Amino acid sequence: MIWTLFKRRNSAPVARERLQILLAHERSPLGRSSNLISVLQEDILAAISRHVFVEPDSVQVKMDRGEQISTLEIEIEIPNMVAPPLVARAS
Amino acid sequence: MANVVVVTSGKGGVGKTTTTAALGAALAQTGQTVAVVDFDVGLRNLDLVLGAERRVVFDLINVVQGVAKLQQALIRDKRIETLWLLPASQTRDKDALTDEGVAQVIGELRNRFDWVLCDSPAGIERGAQLAMRHADQAVIVTNPEVSSVRDSDRIIGLLDAKTERAERGERIGKHILVTRFDPARASKGEMLGIADIVEILSLPLLGIIPESQEVLRASNLGTPVVLSDPSSTPARAYLEAARRLEGEDLDIVVPTEKKSLLTKLFGRRAA
């Protein structure tokens, strides 16, 4: 309960992350920099889609820029229904 | 030759007009000649914020269409004699502004003033594009809030594509001015922080204007905030922003509201 209250407060990091993802998409047609995220997302999605059916928004790419190194976090959600072999092996 | 600056944002209600008035007054106070131009045709408000609403005779459209001369339309501020206002028309619509007409008016202003500040209308349409068209520098007014940051990003794209400088392959100076910032909420993680906004928009910061009662009080009085209470936090932040616009390299500190011990104890907002 206390934890939920505490967590509710920090909405700024969510805002920041949503903006970074959204703007990476919106900038690409205008030819502005840092569209790496959207390019990566499309390529990964294309590669996965050749083997498993996935929704376009099931591939999430996040970039954290640091001073020395940046990290890339890729999260891919695969639906259980359409990929029975994977589910069987996992359980 | 004047430095032409557009004050823009994409989103409405973030503080473009307040900023134009405050920066204009701050620059003019140093003895430089400043013209503030209202491009918000049909919804003019810069006259009101500057307390000159009852002195408007001719406006930008009259000058663009050749009905009035520039010197007939320019209104001199009653407090700072180097500050002049070119008001927008309240009755006409933005289609009355022609590209050539605006180019000519800005050209004339450029020859007569040290600074020309163009107060852009909200949006990304023709009105906003005309306001930014001839700018050498842009002040992008942003609130620490997702929709404002997104719209700022959109406007930055337009500045890099649709301005005269961009078309000539030259650089247009772009700065972010964060307004309505609440340091307490940002430090608690409830509001986007300055570092977040700067990183997302990847542009230098011109200043941070804190959320303050003084800003509303100043517009109620029709006095730019740098004149109504020069020692207030927003006034000091605007005065420093103006110096940065002139090219001075000043450290930016996140402004804090002065709170009395009592308000601190009872957790009430400083009035």
mmCIF file of C-alpha atoms in Angstrom:
data_model
loop_
_atom_site.group_PDB
_atom_site.id
_atom_site.type_symbol
_atom_site.label_atom_id
_atom_site.label_comp_id
_atom_site.label_asym_id
_atom_site.label_seq_id
_atom_site.Cartn_x
_atom_site.Cartn_y
_atom_site.Cartn_z
ATOM 1 C CA MET A 1 0.000 0.000 0.000
ATOM 2 C CA ILE A 2 2.705 2.475 1.036
ATOM 3 C CA TRP A 3 4.790 1.230 -1.869
ATOM 4 C CA THR A 4 1.950 1.908 -4.339
ATOM 5 C CA LEU A 5 1.579 5.435 -3.000
ATOM 6 C CA PHE A 6 5.289 5.990 -3.376
ATOM 7 C CA LYS A 7 5.327 4.572 -6.891
ATOM 8 C CA ARG A 8 2.366 6.678 -7.997
ATOM 9 C CA ARG A 9 4.365 9.831 -7.395
ATOM 10 C CA ASN A 10 7.121 9.219 -9.859
ATOM 11 C CA SER A 11 5.281 9.865 -13.077
ATOM 12 C CA ALA A 12 8.045 12.023 -14.563
ATOM 13 C CA PRO A 13 10.227 9.052 -15.617
ATOM 14 C CA VAL A 14 7.194 7.604 -17.421
ATOM 15 C CA ALA A 15 6.614 10.930 -19.185
ATOM 16 C CA ARG A 16 10.261 11.066 -20.201
ATOM 17 C CA GLU A 17 10.254 7.530 -21.585
ATOM 18 C CA ARG A 18 6.985 7.978 -23.495
ATOM 19 C CA LEU A 19 8.283 11.180 -25.054
ATOM 20 C CA GLN A 20 11.590 9.629 -26.090
ATOM 21 C CA ILE A 21 9.851 6.768 -27.859
ATOM 22 C CA LEU A 22 7.199 8.970 -29.461
ATOM 23 C CA LEU A 23 9.590 11.643 -30.689
ATOM 24 C CA ALA A 24 11.959 9.074 -32.155
ATOM 25 C CA HIS A 25 9.014 8.022 -34.344
ATOM 26 C CA GLU A 26 7.817 11.506 -35.183
ATOM 27 C CA ARG A 27 11.235 12.869 -36.065
ATOM 28 C CA SER A 28 12.064 10.348 -38.761
ATOM 29 C CA PRO A 29 9.880 11.822 -41.567
ATOM 30 C CA LEU A 30 11.362 15.273 -40.940
ATOM 31 C CA GLY A 31 14.854 13.865 -41.280
ATOM 32 C CA ARG A 32 15.965 14.812 -37.768
ATOM 33 C CA SER A 33 18.550 12.799 -35.923
ATOM 34 C CA SER A 34 18.101 9.997 -33.380
ATOM 35 C CA ASN A 35 15.633 7.857 -35.286
ATOM 36 C CA LEU A 36 17.830 4.875 -34.407
ATOM 37 C CA ILE A 37 15.165 3.571 -32.052
ATOM 38 C CA SER A 38 12.405 3.484 -34.655
ATOM 39 C CA VAL A 39 14.713 1.937 -37.279
ATOM 40 C CA LEU A 40 15.778 -0.754 -34.824
ATOM 41 C CA GLN A 41 12.213 -1.404 -33.785
ATOM 42 C CA GLU A 42 11.108 -1.906 -37.378
ATOM 43 C CA ASP A 43 14.033 -4.210 -38.220
ATOM 44 C CA ILE A 44 13.537 -6.331 -35.107
ATOM 45 C CA LEU A 45 9.814 -6.536 -35.753
ATOM 46 C CA ALA A 46 10.442 -7.625 -39.348
ATOM 47 C CA ALA A 47 12.880 -10.328 -38.210
ATOM 48 C CA ILE A 48 10.532 -11.713 -35.532
ATOM 49 C CA SER A 49 7.526 -11.589 -37.850
ATOM 50 C CA ARG A 50 9.218 -13.987 -40.267
ATOM 51 C CA HIS A 51 8.920 -16.725 -37.611
ATOM 52 C CA VAL A 52 6.168 -15.733 -35.179
ATOM 53 C CA PHE A 53 3.131 -13.521 -35.548
ATOM 54 C CA VAL A 54 3.526 -10.472 -33.310
ATOM 55 C CA GLU A 55 1.605 -7.232 -32.960
ATOM 56 C CA PRO A 56 3.534 -4.159 -34.165
ATOM 57 C CA ASP A 57 3.620 -2.658 -30.683
ATOM 58 C CA SER A 58 4.937 -5.790 -29.014
ATOM 59 C CA VAL A 59 8.518 -4.782 -29.754
ATOM 60 C CA GLN A 60 9.661 -2.081 -27.335
ATOM 61 C CA VAL A 61 13.046 -0.461 -27.794
ATOM 62 C CA LYS A 62 14.372 1.903 -25.148
ATOM 63 C CA MET A 63 17.595 3.828 -25.137
ATOM 64 C CA ASP A 64 19.315 5.160 -22.036
ATOM 65 C CA ARG A 65 22.005 7.671 -22.846
ATOM 66 C CA GLY A 66 24.891 7.797 -20.418
ATOM 67 C CA GLU A 67 28.037 9.896 -20.498
ATOM 68 C CA GLN A 68 30.381 7.003 -21.260
ATOM 69 C CA ILE A 69 28.085 4.351 -22.695
ATOM 70 C CA SER A 70 24.471 4.102 -23.711
ATOM 71 C CA THR A 71 22.362 1.033 -23.166
ATOM 72 C CA LEU A 72 19.671 -0.367 -25.384
ATOM 73 C CA GLU A 73 16.827 -2.294 -23.839
ATOM 74 C CA ILE A 74 14.752 -4.464 -26.156
ATOM 75 C CA GLU A 75 11.584 -6.099 -24.936
ATOM 76 C CA ILE A 76 9.652 -8.415 -27.209
ATOM 77 C CA GLU A 77 6.278 -9.780 -26.240
ATOM 78 C CA ILE A 78 5.217 -12.977 -27.954
ATOM 79 C CA PRO A 79 1.585 -14.051 -27.620
ATOM 80 C CA ASN A 80 1.097 -17.558 -26.180
ATOM 81 C CA MET A 81 -1.890 -18.427 -28.389
ATOM 82 C CA VAL A 82 -0.107 -18.207 -31.711
ATOM 83 C CA ALA A 83 3.153 -19.761 -30.637
ATOM 84 C CA PRO A 84 2.264 -23.051 -28.893
ATOM 85 C CA PRO A 85 5.687 -24.716 -29.322
ATOM 86 C CA LEU A 86 7.438 -21.936 -27.453
ATOM 87 C CA VAL A 87 4.931 -22.042 -24.604
ATOM 88 C CA ALA A 88 5.192 -25.829 -24.301
ATOM 89 C CA ARG A 89 8.954 -25.678 -23.993
ATOM 90 C CA ALA A 90 8.883 -22.830 -21.530
ATOM 91 C CA SER A 91 6.538 -24.581 -19.092
ATOM 92 C CA MET B 1 20.781 45.738 -37.922
ATOM 93 C CA ALA B 2 18.408 44.066 -35.567
ATOM 94 C CA ASN B 3 18.515 40.598 -34.215
ATOM 95 C CA VAL B 4 15.144 39.058 -35.146
ATOM 96 C CA VAL B 5 13.877 36.587 -32.539
ATOM 97 C CA VAL B 6 10.721 34.486 -32.748
ATOM 98 C CA VAL B 7 9.052 33.408 -29.511
ATOM 99 C CA THR B 8 7.245 30.212 -30.391
ATOM 100 C CA SER B 9 5.994 26.921 -28.910
ATOM 101 C CA GLY B 10 3.458 25.078 -31.029
ATOM 102 C CA LYS B 11 1.205 24.601 -28.032
ATOM 103 C CA GLY B 12 -1.000 27.431 -26.808
ATOM 104 C CA GLY B 13 -1.082 28.839 -23.299
ATOM 105 C CA VAL B 14 2.514 28.030 -22.380
ATOM 106 C CA GLY B 15 3.606 31.652 -21.949
ATOM 107 C CA LYS B 16 4.733 33.004 -25.337
ATOM 108 C CA THR B 17 3.134 36.433 -24.911
ATOM 109 C CA THR B 18 4.285 36.819 -21.299
ATOM 110 C CA THR B 19 7.781 35.833 -22.439
ATOM 111 C CA THR B 20 7.808 38.235 -25.403
ATOM 112 C CA ALA B 21 6.755 41.113 -23.132
ATOM 113 C CA ALA B 22 9.244 40.207 -20.398
ATOM 114 C CA LEU B 23 12.238 39.643 -22.693
ATOM 115 C CA GLY B 24 11.367 42.759 -24.709
ATOM 116 C CA ALA B 25 11.208 44.901 -21.561
ATOM 117 C CA ALA B 26 14.403 43.339 -20.168
ATOM 118 C CA LEU B 27 16.357 44.073 -23.370
ATOM 119 C CA ALA B 28 14.914 47.587 -23.731
ATOM 120 C CA GLN B 29 15.821 48.433 -20.124
ATOM 121 C CA THR B 30 19.486 48.242 -21.079
ATOM 122 C CA GLY B 31 18.940 51.103 -23.544
ATOM 123 C CA GLN B 32 18.738 48.966 -26.682
ATOM 124 C CA THR B 33 15.832 49.644 -29.023
ATOM 125 C CA VAL B 34 13.303 46.820 -29.095
ATOM 126 C CA ALA B 35 10.189 46.210 -31.215
ATOM 127 C CA VAL B 36 7.798 43.506 -30.037
ATOM 128 C CA VAL B 37 5.536 42.318 -32.848
ATOM 129 C CA ASP B 38 2.260 40.485 -32.243
ATOM 130 C CA PHE B 39 1.692 37.891 -34.991
ATOM 131 C CA ASP B 40 -1.417 36.431 -33.366
ATOM 132 C CA VAL B 41 -3.852 37.995 -35.834
ATOM 133 C CA GLY B 42 -7.442 37.820 -34.605
ATOM 134 C CA LEU B 43 -6.394 36.920 -31.062
ATOM 135 C CA ARG B 44 -4.026 39.707 -30.152
ATOM 136 C CA ASN B 45 -2.938 39.899 -26.539
ATOM 137 C CA LEU B 46 0.534 41.374 -26.438
ATOM 138 C CA ASP B 47 -1.058 44.863 -26.253
ATOM 139 C CA LEU B 48 -2.985 43.766 -23.158
ATOM 140 C CA VAL B 49 0.006 42.204 -21.402
ATOM 141 C CA LEU B 50 1.966 45.409 -22.073
ATOM 142 C CA GLY B 51 -0.894 47.631 -20.896
ATOM 143 C CA ALA B 52 -1.222 49.344 -24.292
ATOM 144 C CA GLU B 53 -4.641 47.986 -25.302
ATOM 145 C CA ARG B 54 -6.293 51.401 -25.373
ATOM 146 C CA ARG B 55 -3.598 52.994 -27.469
ATOM 147 C CA VAL B 56 -3.880 50.752 -30.557
ATOM 148 C CA VAL B 57 -4.827 52.726 -33.671
ATOM 149 C CA PHE B 58 -3.176 50.905 -36.563
ATOM 150 C CA ASP B 59 -1.872 47.342 -36.624
ATOM 151 C CA LEU B 60 0.411 44.898 -38.450
ATOM 152 C CA ILE B 61 -2.177 44.151 -41.149
ATOM 153 C CA ASN B 62 -2.680 47.875 -41.853
ATOM 154 C CA VAL B 63 1.074 48.217 -42.362
ATOM 155 C CA VAL B 64 1.353 45.047 -44.461
ATOM 156 C CA GLN B 65 -1.464 46.280 -46.702
ATOM 157 C CA GLY B 66 -0.038 49.777 -46.968
ATOM 158 C CA VAL B 67 -2.997 51.450 -45.202
ATOM 159 C CA ALA B 68 -0.708 52.843 -42.510
ATOM 160 C CA LYS B 69 2.988 53.590 -42.257
ATOM 161 C CA LEU B 70 5.094 51.608 -39.814
ATOM 162 C CA GLN B 71 5.712 54.634 -37.588
ATOM 163 C CA GLN B 72 1.955 55.237 -37.342
ATOM 164 C CA ALA B 73 1.330 51.714 -36.081
ATOM 165 C CA LEU B 74 4.233 51.454 -33.629
ATOM 166 C CA ILE B 75 3.238 52.236 -30.028
ATOM 167 C CA ARG B 76 5.924 53.476 -27.656
ATOM 168 C CA ASP B 77 5.886 52.010 -24.158
ATOM 169 C CA LYS B 78 5.062 54.532 -21.417
ATOM 170 C CA ARG B 79 7.626 53.136 -18.977
ATOM 171 C CA ILE B 80 10.607 52.259 -21.168
ATOM 172 C CA GLU B 81 11.155 54.673 -24.030
ATOM 173 C CA THR B 82 13.177 52.258 -26.161
ATOM 174 C CA LEU B 83 10.393 49.626 -26.162
ATOM 175 C CA TRP B 84 7.872 49.671 -29.021
ATOM 176 C CA LEU B 85 4.873 47.484 -29.829
ATOM 177 C CA LEU B 86 3.527 46.590 -33.253
ATOM 178 C CA PRO B 87 0.091 45.172 -32.445
ATOM 179 C CA ALA B 88 -1.794 42.489 -34.376
ATOM 180 C CA SER B 89 -5.205 43.104 -35.864
ATOM 181 C CA GLN B 90 -8.125 41.951 -33.759
ATOM 182 C CA THR B 91 -10.757 42.025 -36.486
ATOM 183 C CA ARG B 92 -9.013 40.567 -39.513
ATOM 184 C CA ASP B 93 -7.793 37.021 -39.981
ATOM 185 C CA LYS B 94 -4.309 35.710 -40.639
ATOM 186 C CA ASP B 95 -4.924 35.348 -44.400
ATOM 187 C CA ALA B 96 -4.626 39.123 -44.638
ATOM 188 C CA LEU B 97 -0.894 38.709 -43.974
ATOM 189 C CA THR B 98 1.091 38.229 -47.181
ATOM 190 C CA ASP B 99 4.581 36.748 -47.371
ATOM 191 C CA GLU B 100 5.918 39.829 -49.166
ATOM 192 C CA GLY B 101 4.178 42.225 -46.774
ATOM 193 C CA VAL B 102 5.632 40.514 -43.707
ATOM 194 C CA ALA B 103 9.092 40.396 -45.299
ATOM 195 C CA GLN B 104 8.910 44.126 -45.938
ATOM 196 C CA VAL B 105 7.749 45.031 -42.427
ATOM 197 C CA ILE B 106 10.429 42.858 -40.786
ATOM 198 C CA GLY B 107 13.015 44.352 -43.150
ATOM 199 C CA GLU B 108 12.045 47.873 -42.075
ATOM 200 C CA LEU B 109 12.032 46.944 -38.379
ATOM 201 C CA ARG B 110 15.431 45.302 -38.783
ATOM 202 C CA ASN B 111 16.880 48.614 -39.990
ATOM 203 C CA ARG B 112 15.356 50.677 -37.188
ATOM 204 C CA PHE B 113 15.782 48.530 -34.071
ATOM 205 C CA ASP B 114 18.409 46.546 -32.196
ATOM 206 C CA TRP B 115 15.962 43.729 -31.423
ATOM 207 C CA VAL B 116 12.744 42.557 -33.096
ATOM 208 C CA LEU B 117 10.796 40.007 -31.026
ATOM 209 C CA CYS B 118 8.004 38.212 -32.881
ATOM 210 C CA ASP B 119 5.262 36.751 -30.687
ATOM 211 C CA SER B 120 4.056 33.700 -32.610
ATOM 212 C CA PRO B 121 0.475 32.422 -32.581
ATOM 213 C CA ALA B 122 -0.032 28.862 -31.315
ATOM 214 C CA GLY B 123 -0.129 26.035 -33.824
ATOM 215 C CA ILE B 124 2.127 25.051 -36.700
ATOM 216 C CA GLU B 125 0.094 26.605 -39.509
ATOM 217 C CA ARG B 126 0.657 29.657 -41.657
ATOM 218 C CA GLY B 127 0.493 32.211 -38.833
ATOM 219 C CA ALA B 128 3.214 30.455 -36.838
ATOM 220 C CA GLN B 129 5.305 29.925 -39.965
ATOM 221 C CA LEU B 130 5.087 33.610 -40.916
ATOM 222 C CA ALA B 131 6.176 34.619 -37.417
ATOM 223 C CA MET B 132 9.306 32.427 -37.602
ATOM 224 C CA ARG B 133 10.050 33.044 -41.281
ATOM 225 C CA HIS B 134 12.677 35.807 -40.930
ATOM 226 C CA ALA B 135 14.040 34.926 -37.503
ATOM 227 C CA ASP B 136 17.760 34.754 -36.711
ATOM 228 C CA GLN B 137 17.056 33.129 -33.364
ATOM 229 C CA ALA B 138 14.160 31.265 -31.797
ATOM 230 C CA VAL B 139 13.032 31.035 -28.193
ATOM 231 C CA ILE B 140 11.005 27.850 -27.805
ATOM 232 C CA VAL B 141 8.744 28.213 -24.788
ATOM 233 C CA THR B 142 8.096 24.831 -23.180
ATOM 234 C CA ASN B 143 6.167 23.706 -20.121
ATOM 235 C CA PRO B 144 7.447 20.633 -18.235
ATOM 236 C CA GLU B 145 4.587 18.560 -19.557
ATOM 237 C CA VAL B 146 4.385 15.869 -22.275
ATOM 238 C CA SER B 147 2.145 17.638 -24.801
ATOM 239 C CA SER B 148 4.139 20.860 -24.628
ATOM 240 C CA VAL B 149 7.472 19.053 -25.115
ATOM 241 C CA ARG B 150 6.076 17.121 -28.067
ATOM 242 C CA ASP B 151 4.784 20.302 -29.713
ATOM 243 C CA SER B 152 8.123 22.026 -29.087
ATOM 244 C CA ASP B 153 9.846 19.184 -30.900
ATOM 245 C CA ARG B 154 7.500 19.706 -33.838
ATOM 246 C CA ILE B 155 8.219 23.445 -33.913
ATOM 247 C CA ILE B 156 11.980 22.758 -33.828
ATOM 248 C CA GLY B 157 11.513 20.636 -36.950
ATOM 249 C CA LEU B 158 9.712 23.541 -38.653
ATOM 250 C CA LEU B 159 12.395 26.031 -37.614
ATOM 251 C CA ASP B 160 14.974 23.794 -39.301
ATOM 252 C CA ALA B 161 12.895 23.538 -42.469
ATOM 253 C CA LYS B 162 10.667 26.547 -43.066
ATOM 254 C CA THR B 163 12.694 29.585 -42.041
ATOM 255 C CA GLU B 164 14.595 31.800 -44.463
ATOM 256 C CA ARG B 165 17.856 30.938 -42.739
ATOM 257 C CA ALA B 166 17.208 27.206 -42.979
ATOM 258 C CA GLU B 167 16.376 27.527 -46.672
ATOM 259 C CA ARG B 168 19.646 29.377 -47.267
ATOM 260 C CA GLY B 169 21.442 26.544 -45.467
ATOM 261 C CA GLU B 170 22.301 28.760 -42.500
ATOM 262 C CA ARG B 171 21.898 27.969 -38.853
ATOM 263 C CA ILE B 172 19.053 29.463 -36.827
ATOM 264 C CA GLY B 173 19.905 29.924 -33.132
ATOM 265 C CA LYS B 174 17.468 27.893 -31.037
ATOM 266 C CA HIS B 175 17.000 28.061 -27.280
ATOM 267 C CA ILE B 176 14.560 26.431 -24.882
ATOM 268 C CA LEU B 177 12.858 28.509 -22.227
ATOM 269 C CA VAL B 178 11.091 26.363 -19.650
ATOM 270 C CA THR B 179 8.146 28.184 -18.082
ATOM 271 C CA ARG B 180 5.732 27.263 -15.277
ATOM 272 C CA PHE B 181 8.407 25.118 -13.685
ATOM 273 C CA ASP B 182 7.788 23.826 -10.181
ATOM 274 C CA PRO B 183 11.151 22.777 -8.673
ATOM 275 C CA ALA B 184 9.518 21.015 -5.722
ATOM 276 C CA ARG B 185 7.337 18.801 -7.911
ATOM 277 C CA ALA B 186 10.209 18.087 -10.310
ATOM 278 C CA SER B 187 12.499 16.986 -7.475
ATOM 279 C CA LYS B 188 9.785 14.612 -6.248
ATOM 280 C CA GLY B 189 9.587 13.046 -9.702
ATOM 281 C CA GLU B 190 6.092 14.372 -10.316
ATOM 282 C CA MET B 191 7.119 16.704 -13.128
ATOM 283 C CA LEU B 192 9.605 16.410 -15.996
ATOM 284 C CA GLY B 193 12.956 17.767 -14.857
ATOM 285 C CA ILE B 194 15.060 20.353 -16.668
ATOM 286 C CA ALA B 195 17.653 17.707 -17.604
ATOM 287 C CA ASP B 196 14.887 15.534 -19.139
ATOM 288 C CA ILE B 197 13.580 18.382 -21.293
ATOM 289 C CA VAL B 198 17.051 19.462 -22.418
ATOM 290 C CA GLU B 199 18.008 15.895 -23.281
ATOM 291 C CA ILE B 200 14.793 15.157 -25.168
ATOM 292 C CA LEU B 201 14.875 18.372 -27.213
ATOM 293 C CA SER B 202 18.713 18.498 -27.408
ATOM 294 C CA LEU B 203 18.903 22.287 -27.403
ATOM 295 C CA PRO B 204 20.590 24.778 -25.070
ATOM 296 C CA LEU B 205 18.568 26.269 -22.242
ATOM 297 C CA LEU B 206 17.847 30.008 -22.204
ATOM 298 C CA GLY B 207 16.299 29.993 -18.761
ATOM 299 C CA ILE B 208 13.883 28.471 -16.281
ATOM 300 C CA ILE B 209 10.871 30.534 -15.266
ATOM 301 C CA PRO B 210 9.254 29.180 -12.122
ATOM 302 C CA GLU B 211 5.500 28.844 -11.729
ATOM 303 C CA SER B 212 4.638 32.005 -9.830
ATOM 304 C CA GLN B 213 1.735 34.157 -8.738
ATOM 305 C CA GLU B 214 3.755 37.160 -9.814
ATOM 306 C CA VAL B 215 3.331 36.308 -13.515
ATOM 307 C CA LEU B 216 -0.454 36.481 -13.269
ATOM 308 C CA ARG B 217 -0.275 39.637 -11.171
ATOM 309 C CA ALA B 218 1.901 41.274 -13.828
ATOM 310 C CA SER B 219 -0.511 40.447 -16.649
ATOM 311 C CA ASN B 220 -3.448 41.627 -14.518
ATOM 312 C CA LEU B 221 -1.674 44.964 -14.211
ATOM 313 C CA GLY B 222 -0.598 45.121 -17.857
ATOM 314 C CA THR B 223 3.049 45.399 -16.843
ATOM 315 C CA PRO B 224 5.822 43.042 -17.982
ATOM 316 C CA VAL B 225 6.886 40.921 -15.011
ATOM 317 C CA VAL B 226 10.440 42.347 -15.076
ATOM 318 C CA LEU B 227 8.953 45.786 -14.298
ATOM 319 C CA SER B 228 6.094 44.915 -11.942
ATOM 320 C CA ASP B 229 8.418 43.305 -9.380
ATOM 321 C CA PRO B 230 12.019 43.160 -10.607
ATOM 322 C CA SER B 231 13.202 41.276 -7.537
ATOM 323 C CA SER B 232 10.662 38.437 -7.907
ATOM 324 C CA THR B 233 11.969 35.024 -9.003
ATOM 325 C CA PRO B 234 10.285 35.046 -12.445
ATOM 326 C CA ALA B 235 11.531 38.604 -13.105
ATOM 327 C CA ARG B 236 15.100 37.675 -12.207
ATOM 328 C CA ALA B 237 14.853 34.554 -14.364
ATOM 329 C CA TYR B 238 13.632 36.614 -17.343
ATOM 330 C CA LEU B 239 16.333 39.267 -16.841
ATOM 331 C CA GLU B 240 18.987 36.553 -16.919
ATOM 332 C CA ALA B 241 17.381 34.874 -19.934
ATOM 333 C CA ALA B 242 17.577 38.199 -21.793
ATOM 334 C CA ARG B 243 21.285 38.450 -21.010
ATOM 335 C CA ARG B 244 21.829 34.931 -22.324
ATOM 336 C CA LEU B 245 19.946 35.902 -25.487
ATOM 337 C CA GLU B 246 22.506 38.682 -25.901
ATOM 338 C CA GLY B 247 25.188 36.016 -25.781
ATOM 339 C CA GLU B 248 26.314 36.246 -22.166
ATOM 340 C CA ASP B 249 27.410 32.994 -20.606
ATOM 341 C CA LEU B 250 25.594 32.821 -17.267
ATOM 342 C CA ASP B 251 25.166 29.764 -15.093
ATOM 343 C CA ILE B 252 21.596 28.552 -14.858
ATOM 344 C CA VAL B 253 20.292 27.791 -11.411
ATOM 345 C CA VAL B 254 16.926 26.196 -10.796
ATOM 346 C CA PRO B 255 14.910 29.010 -9.205
ATOM 347 C CA THR B 256 13.320 28.443 -5.840
ATOM 348 C CA GLU B 257 10.440 30.305 -4.269
ATOM 349 C CA LYS B 258 11.318 32.119 -1.097
ATOM 350 C CA LYS B 259 9.189 30.613 1.647
ATOM 351 C CA SER B 260 8.741 31.915 5.134
ATOM 352 C CA LEU B 261 9.213 29.593 8.064
ATOM 353 C CA LEU B 262 5.452 29.571 8.636
ATOM 354 C CA THR B 263 4.559 28.518 5.121
ATOM 355 C CA LYS B 264 7.264 25.858 5.309
ATOM 356 C CA LEU B 265 5.864 24.544 8.572
ATOM 357 C CA PHE B 266 2.295 24.407 7.388
ATOM 358 C CA GLY B 267 3.174 23.311 3.885
ATOM 359 C CA ARG B 268 1.169 26.076 2.251
ATOM 360 C CA ARG B 269 2.095 27.576 -1.097
ATOM 361 C CA ALA B 270 3.797 30.956 -0.940
ATOM 362 C CA ALA B 271 1.395 33.589 -2.200
#
